[in-house]
mmCIF file of N, CA and C in Angstrom:
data_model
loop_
_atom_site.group_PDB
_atom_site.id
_atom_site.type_symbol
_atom_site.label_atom_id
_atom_site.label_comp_id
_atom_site.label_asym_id
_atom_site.label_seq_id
_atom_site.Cartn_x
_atom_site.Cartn_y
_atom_site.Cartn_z
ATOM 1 N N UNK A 1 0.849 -1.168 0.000
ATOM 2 C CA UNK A 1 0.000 0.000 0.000
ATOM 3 C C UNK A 1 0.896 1.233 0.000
ATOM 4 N N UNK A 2 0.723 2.328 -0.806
ATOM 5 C CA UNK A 2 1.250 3.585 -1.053
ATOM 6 C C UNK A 2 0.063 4.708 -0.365
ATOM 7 N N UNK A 3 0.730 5.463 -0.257
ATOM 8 C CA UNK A 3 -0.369 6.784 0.688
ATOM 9 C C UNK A 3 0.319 7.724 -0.548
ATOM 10 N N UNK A 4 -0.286 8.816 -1.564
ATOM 11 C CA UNK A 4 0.184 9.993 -2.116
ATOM 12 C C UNK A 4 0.248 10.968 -1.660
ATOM 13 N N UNK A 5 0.464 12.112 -1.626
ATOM 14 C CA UNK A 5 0.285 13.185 -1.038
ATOM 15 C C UNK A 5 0.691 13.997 -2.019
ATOM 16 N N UNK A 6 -0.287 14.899 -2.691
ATOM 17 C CA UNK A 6 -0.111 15.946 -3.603
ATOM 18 C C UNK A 6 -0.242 17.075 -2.727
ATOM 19 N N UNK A 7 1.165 18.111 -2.588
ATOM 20 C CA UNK A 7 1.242 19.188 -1.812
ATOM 21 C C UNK A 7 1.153 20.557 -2.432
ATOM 22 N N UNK A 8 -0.260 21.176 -2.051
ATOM 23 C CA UNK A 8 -0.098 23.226 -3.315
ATOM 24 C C UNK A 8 -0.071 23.800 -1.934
ATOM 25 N N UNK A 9 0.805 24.804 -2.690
ATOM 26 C CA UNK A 9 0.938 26.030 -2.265
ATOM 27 C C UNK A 9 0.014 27.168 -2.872
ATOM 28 N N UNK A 10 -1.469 27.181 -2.164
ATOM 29 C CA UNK A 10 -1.972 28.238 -2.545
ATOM 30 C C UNK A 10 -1.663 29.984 -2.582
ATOM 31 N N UNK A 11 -2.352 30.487 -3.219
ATOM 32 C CA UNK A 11 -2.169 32.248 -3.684
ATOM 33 C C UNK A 11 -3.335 32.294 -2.118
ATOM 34 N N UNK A 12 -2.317 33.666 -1.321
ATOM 35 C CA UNK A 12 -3.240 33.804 -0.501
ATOM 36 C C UNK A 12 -4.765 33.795 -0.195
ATOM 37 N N UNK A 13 -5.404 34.810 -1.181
ATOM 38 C CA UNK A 13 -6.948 35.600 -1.122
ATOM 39 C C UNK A 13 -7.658 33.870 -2.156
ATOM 40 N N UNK A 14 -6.849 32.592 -2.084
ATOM 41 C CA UNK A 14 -7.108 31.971 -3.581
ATOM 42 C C UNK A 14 -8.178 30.492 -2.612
ATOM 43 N N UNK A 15 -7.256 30.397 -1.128
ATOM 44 C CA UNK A 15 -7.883 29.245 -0.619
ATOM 45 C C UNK A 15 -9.522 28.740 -0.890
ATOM 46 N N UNK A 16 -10.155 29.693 -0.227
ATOM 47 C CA UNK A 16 -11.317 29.449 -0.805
ATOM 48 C C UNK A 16 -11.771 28.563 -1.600
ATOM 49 N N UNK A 17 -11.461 29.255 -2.684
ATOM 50 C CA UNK A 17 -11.878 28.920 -4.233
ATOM 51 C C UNK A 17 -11.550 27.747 -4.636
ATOM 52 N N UNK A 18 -9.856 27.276 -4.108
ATOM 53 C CA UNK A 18 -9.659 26.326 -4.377
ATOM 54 C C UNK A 18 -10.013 25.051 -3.590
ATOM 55 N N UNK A 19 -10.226 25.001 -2.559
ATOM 56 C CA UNK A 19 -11.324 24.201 -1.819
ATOM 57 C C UNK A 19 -12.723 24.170 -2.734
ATOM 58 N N UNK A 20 -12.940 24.891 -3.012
ATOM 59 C CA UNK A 20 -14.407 24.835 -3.771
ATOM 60 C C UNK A 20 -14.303 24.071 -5.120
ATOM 61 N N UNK A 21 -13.293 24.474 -5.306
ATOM 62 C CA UNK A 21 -13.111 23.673 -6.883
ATOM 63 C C UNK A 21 -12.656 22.206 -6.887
ATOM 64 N N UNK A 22 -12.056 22.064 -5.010
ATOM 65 C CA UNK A 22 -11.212 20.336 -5.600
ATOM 66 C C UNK A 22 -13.047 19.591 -5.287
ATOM 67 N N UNK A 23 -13.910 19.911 -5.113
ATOM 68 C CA UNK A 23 -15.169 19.166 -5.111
ATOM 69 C C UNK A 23 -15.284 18.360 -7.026
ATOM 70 N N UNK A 24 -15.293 19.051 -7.266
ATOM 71 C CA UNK A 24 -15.353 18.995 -8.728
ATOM 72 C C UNK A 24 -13.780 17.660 -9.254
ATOM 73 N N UNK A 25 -12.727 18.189 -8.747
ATOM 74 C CA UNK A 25 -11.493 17.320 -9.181
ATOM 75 C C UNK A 25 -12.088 15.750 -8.348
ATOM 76 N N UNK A 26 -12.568 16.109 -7.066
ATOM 77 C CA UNK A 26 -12.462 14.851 -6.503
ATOM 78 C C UNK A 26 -13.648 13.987 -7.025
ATOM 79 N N UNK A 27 -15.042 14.744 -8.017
ATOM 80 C CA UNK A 27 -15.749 13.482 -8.404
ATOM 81 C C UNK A 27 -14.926 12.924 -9.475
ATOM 82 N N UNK A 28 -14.193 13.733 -10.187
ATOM 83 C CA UNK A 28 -13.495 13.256 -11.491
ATOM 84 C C UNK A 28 -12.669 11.973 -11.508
ATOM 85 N N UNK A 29 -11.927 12.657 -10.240
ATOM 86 C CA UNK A 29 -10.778 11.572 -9.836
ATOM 87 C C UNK A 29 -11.606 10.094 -9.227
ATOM 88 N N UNK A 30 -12.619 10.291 -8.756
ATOM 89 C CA UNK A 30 -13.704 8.851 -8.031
ATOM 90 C C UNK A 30 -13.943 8.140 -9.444
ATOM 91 N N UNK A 31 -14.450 8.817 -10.382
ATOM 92 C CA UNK A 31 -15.275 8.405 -11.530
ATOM 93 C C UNK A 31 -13.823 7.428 -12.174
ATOM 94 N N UNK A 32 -12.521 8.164 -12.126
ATOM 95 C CA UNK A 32 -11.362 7.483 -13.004
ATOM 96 C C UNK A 32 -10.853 6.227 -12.150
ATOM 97 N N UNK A 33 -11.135 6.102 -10.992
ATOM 98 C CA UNK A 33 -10.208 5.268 -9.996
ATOM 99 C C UNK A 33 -9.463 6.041 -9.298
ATOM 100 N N UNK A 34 -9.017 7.396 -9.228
ATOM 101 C CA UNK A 34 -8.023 8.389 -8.057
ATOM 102 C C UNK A 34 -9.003 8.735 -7.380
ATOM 103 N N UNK A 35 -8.829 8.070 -5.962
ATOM 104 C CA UNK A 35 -9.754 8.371 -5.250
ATOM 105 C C UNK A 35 -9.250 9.710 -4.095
ATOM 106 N N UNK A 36 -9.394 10.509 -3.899
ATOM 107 C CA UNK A 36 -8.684 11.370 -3.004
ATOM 108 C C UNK A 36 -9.470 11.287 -1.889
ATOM 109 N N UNK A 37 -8.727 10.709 -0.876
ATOM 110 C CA UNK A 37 -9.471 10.334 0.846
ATOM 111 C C UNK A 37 -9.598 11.622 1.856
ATOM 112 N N UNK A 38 -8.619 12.112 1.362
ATOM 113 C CA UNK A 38 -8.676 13.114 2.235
ATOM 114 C C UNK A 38 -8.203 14.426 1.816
ATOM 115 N N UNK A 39 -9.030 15.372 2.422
ATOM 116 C CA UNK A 39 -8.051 17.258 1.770
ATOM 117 C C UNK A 39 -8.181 17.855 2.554
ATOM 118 N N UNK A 40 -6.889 18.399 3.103
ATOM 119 C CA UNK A 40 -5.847 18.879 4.420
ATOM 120 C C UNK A 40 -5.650 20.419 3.854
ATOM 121 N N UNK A 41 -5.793 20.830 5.389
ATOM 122 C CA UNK A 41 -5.258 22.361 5.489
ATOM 123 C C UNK A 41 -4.304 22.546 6.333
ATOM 124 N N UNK A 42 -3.582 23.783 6.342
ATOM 125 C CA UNK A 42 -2.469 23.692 7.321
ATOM 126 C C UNK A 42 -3.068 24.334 8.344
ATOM 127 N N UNK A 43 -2.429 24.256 9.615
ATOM 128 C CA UNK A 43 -2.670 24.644 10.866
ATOM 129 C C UNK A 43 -1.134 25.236 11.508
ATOM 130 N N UNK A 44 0.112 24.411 11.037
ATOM 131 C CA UNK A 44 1.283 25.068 11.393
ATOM 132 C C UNK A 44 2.086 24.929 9.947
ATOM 133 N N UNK A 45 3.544 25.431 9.903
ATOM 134 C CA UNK A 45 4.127 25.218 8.665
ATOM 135 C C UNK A 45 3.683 26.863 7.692
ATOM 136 N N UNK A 46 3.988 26.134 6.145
ATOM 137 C CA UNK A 46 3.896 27.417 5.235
ATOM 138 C C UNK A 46 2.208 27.400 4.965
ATOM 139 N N UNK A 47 2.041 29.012 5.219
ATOM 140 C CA UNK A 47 0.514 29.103 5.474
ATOM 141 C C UNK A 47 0.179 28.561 4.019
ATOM 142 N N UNK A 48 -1.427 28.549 3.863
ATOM 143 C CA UNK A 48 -1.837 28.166 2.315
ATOM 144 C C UNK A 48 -1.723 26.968 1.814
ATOM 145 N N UNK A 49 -1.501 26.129 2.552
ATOM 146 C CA UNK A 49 -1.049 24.286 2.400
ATOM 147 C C UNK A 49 -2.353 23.858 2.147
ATOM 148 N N UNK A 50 -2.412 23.038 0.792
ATOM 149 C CA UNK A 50 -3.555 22.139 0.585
ATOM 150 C C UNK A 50 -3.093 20.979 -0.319
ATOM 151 N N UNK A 51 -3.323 20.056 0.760
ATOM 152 C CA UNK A 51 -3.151 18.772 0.528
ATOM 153 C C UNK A 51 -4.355 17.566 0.319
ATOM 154 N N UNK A 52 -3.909 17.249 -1.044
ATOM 155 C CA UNK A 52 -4.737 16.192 -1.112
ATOM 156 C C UNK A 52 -3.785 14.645 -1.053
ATOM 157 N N UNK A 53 -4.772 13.658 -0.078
ATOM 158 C CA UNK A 53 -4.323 12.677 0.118
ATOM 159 C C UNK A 53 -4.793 11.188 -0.437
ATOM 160 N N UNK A 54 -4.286 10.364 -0.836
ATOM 161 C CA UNK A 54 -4.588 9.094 -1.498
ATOM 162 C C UNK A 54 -3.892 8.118 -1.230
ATOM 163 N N UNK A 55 -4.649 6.818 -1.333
ATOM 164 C CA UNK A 55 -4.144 5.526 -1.379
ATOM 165 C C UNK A 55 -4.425 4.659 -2.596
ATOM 166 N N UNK A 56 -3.222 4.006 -2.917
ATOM 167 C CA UNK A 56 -3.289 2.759 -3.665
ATOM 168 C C UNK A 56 -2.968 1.709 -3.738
ATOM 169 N N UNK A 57 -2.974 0.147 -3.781
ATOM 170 C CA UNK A 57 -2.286 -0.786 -3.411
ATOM 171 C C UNK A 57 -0.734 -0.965 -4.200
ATOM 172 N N UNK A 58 -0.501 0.057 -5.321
ATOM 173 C CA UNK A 58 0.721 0.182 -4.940
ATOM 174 C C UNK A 58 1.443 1.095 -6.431
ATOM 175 N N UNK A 59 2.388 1.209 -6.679
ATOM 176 C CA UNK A 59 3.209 2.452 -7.353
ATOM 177 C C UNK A 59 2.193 2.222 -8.427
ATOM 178 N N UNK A 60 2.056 0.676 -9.512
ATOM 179 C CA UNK A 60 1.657 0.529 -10.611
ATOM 180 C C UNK A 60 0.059 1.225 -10.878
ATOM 181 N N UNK A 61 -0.592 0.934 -9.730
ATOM 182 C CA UNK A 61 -1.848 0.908 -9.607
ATOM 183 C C UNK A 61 -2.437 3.101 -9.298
ATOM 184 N N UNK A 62 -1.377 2.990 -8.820
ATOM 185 C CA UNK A 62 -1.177 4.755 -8.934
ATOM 186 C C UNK A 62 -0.813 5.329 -10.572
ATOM 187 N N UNK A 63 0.133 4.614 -10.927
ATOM 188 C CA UNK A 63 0.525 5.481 -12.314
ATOM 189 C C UNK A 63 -0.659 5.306 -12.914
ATOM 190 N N UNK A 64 -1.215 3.774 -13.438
ATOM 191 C CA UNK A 64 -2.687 3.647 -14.291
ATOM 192 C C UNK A 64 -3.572 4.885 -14.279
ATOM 193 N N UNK A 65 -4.244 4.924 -12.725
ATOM 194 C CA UNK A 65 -4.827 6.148 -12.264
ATOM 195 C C UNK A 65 -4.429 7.480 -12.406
ATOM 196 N N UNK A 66 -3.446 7.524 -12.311
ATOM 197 C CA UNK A 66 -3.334 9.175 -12.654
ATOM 198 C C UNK A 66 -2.944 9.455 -14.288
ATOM 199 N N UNK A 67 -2.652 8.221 -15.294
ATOM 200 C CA UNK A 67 -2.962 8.806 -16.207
ATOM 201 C C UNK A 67 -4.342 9.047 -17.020
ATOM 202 N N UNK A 68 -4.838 8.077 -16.212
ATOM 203 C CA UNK A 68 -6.667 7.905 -16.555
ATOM 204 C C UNK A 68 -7.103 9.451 -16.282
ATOM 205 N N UNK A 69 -6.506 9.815 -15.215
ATOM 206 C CA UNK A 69 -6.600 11.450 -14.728
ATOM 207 C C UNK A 69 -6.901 12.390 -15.579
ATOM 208 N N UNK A 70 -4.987 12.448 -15.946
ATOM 209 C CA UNK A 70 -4.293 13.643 -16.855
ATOM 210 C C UNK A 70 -5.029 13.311 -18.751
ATOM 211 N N UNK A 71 -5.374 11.965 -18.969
ATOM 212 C CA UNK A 71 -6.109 12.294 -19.800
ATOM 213 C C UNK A 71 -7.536 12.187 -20.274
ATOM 214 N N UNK A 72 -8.244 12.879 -19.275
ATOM 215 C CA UNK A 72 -9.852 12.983 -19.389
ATOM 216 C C UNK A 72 -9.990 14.168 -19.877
ATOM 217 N N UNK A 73 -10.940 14.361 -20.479
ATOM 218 C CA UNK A 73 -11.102 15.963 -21.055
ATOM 219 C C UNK A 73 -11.848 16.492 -20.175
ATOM 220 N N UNK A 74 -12.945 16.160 -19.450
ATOM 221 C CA UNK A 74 -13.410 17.011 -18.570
ATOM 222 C C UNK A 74 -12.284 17.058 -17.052
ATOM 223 N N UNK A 75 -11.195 16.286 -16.718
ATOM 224 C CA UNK A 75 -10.026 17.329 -16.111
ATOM 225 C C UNK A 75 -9.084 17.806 -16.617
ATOM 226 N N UNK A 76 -9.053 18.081 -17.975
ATOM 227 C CA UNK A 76 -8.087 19.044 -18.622
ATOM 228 C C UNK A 76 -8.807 20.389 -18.648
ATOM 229 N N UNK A 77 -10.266 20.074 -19.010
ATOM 230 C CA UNK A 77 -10.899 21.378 -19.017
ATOM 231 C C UNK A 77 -11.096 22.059 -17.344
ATOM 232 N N UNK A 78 -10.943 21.269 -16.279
ATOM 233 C CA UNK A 78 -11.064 21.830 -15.356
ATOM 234 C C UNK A 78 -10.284 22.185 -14.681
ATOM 235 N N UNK A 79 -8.514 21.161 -14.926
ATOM 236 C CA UNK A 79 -7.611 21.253 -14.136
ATOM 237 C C UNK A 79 -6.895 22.983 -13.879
ATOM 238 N N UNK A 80 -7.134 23.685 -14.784
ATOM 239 C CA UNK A 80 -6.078 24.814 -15.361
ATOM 240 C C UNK A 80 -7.647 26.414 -14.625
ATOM 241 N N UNK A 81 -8.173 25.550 -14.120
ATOM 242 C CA UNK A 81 -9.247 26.415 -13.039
ATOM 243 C C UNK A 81 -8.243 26.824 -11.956
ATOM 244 N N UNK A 82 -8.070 25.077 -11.304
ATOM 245 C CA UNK A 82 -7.416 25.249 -10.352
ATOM 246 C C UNK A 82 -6.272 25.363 -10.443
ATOM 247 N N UNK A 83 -5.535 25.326 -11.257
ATOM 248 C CA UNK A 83 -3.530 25.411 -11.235
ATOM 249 C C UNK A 83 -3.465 27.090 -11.509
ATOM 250 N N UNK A 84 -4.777 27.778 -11.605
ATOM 251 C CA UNK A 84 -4.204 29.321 -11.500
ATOM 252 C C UNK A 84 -4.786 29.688 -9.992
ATOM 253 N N UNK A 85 -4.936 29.347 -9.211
ATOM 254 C CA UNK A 85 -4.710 29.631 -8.056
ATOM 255 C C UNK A 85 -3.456 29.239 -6.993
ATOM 256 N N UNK A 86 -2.599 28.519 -7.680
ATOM 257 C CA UNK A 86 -1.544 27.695 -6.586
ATOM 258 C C UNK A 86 -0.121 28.770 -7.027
ATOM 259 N N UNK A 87 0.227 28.441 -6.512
ATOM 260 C CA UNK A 87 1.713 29.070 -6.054
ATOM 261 C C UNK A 87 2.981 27.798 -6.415
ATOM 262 N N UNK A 88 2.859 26.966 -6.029
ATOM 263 C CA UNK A 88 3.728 25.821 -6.440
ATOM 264 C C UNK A 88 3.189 24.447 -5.461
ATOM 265 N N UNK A 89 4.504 23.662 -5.530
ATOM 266 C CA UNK A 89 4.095 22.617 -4.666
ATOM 267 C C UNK A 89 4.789 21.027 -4.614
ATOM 268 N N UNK A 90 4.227 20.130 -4.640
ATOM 269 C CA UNK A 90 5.087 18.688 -4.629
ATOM 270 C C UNK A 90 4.233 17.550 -4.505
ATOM 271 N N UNK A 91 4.717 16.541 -4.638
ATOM 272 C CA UNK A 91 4.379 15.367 -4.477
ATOM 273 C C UNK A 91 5.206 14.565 -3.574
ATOM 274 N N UNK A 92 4.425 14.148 -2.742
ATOM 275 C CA UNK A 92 5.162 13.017 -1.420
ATOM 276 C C UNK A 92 4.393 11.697 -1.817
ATOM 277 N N UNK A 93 5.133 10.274 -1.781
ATOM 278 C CA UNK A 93 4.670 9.364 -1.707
ATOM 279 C C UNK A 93 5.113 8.544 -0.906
ATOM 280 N N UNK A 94 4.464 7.411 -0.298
ATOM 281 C CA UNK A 94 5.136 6.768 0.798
ATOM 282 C C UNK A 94 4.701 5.488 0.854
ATOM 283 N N UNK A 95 5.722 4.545 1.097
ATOM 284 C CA UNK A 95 4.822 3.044 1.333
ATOM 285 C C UNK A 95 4.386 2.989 2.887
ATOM 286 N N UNK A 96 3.119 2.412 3.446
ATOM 287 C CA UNK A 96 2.586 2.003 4.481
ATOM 288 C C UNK A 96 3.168 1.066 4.913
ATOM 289 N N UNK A 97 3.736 1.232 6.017
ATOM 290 C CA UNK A 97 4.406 0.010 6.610
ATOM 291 C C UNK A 97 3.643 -0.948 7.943
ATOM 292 N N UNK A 98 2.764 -0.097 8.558
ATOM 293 C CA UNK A 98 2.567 -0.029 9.507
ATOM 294 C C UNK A 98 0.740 0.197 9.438
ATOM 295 N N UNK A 99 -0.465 -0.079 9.595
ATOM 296 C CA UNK A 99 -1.752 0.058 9.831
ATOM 297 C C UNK A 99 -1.964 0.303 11.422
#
């Protein structure tokens, strides 16, 4: 099992919006197989942190999914909503060792 962690750095005045909009990414991502479990705000650290979190049973089963993602047309048409609100950001992935 892999845990993802896609890390943005939102535009200050932008949080909002972009909370409002991952509603929309996260049916997309359900409908493809990327299921996003969870979406995190910061509380300490660099302000503007929004994290979305995922699991998969493992690296292969992640790549499938996220290209099922990157090529749907209704999240190409939506993705570039939300990538003008972010600031930058990263990707963390991790194997589960431990339940």
């Amino acid at each position: 099992m892999i845990v993802v962690r896609d890390i943005f750095h939102v535009e200050p005045d932008q949080m909002k919006q972009a909370k409002e909009l991952l509603k929309k990414q996260r049916e997309i991502g359900q409908r493809l197989g990327h299921t996003i479990l969870r979406v995190l705000t910061d509380l300490t650290g660099e302000y503007y942190t929004l994290i979305l979190e995922s699991e998969f049973k493992s690296l292969a089963d992640y790549e499938v999914a996220l290209h099922k993602v990157l090529a749907d047309p209704e999240f190409q048409q939506h993705y570039p909503k939300f990538r003008s609100l972010i600031r930058g950001g990263r990707r963390e992935i991790f194997t589960v060792v431990v339940e």
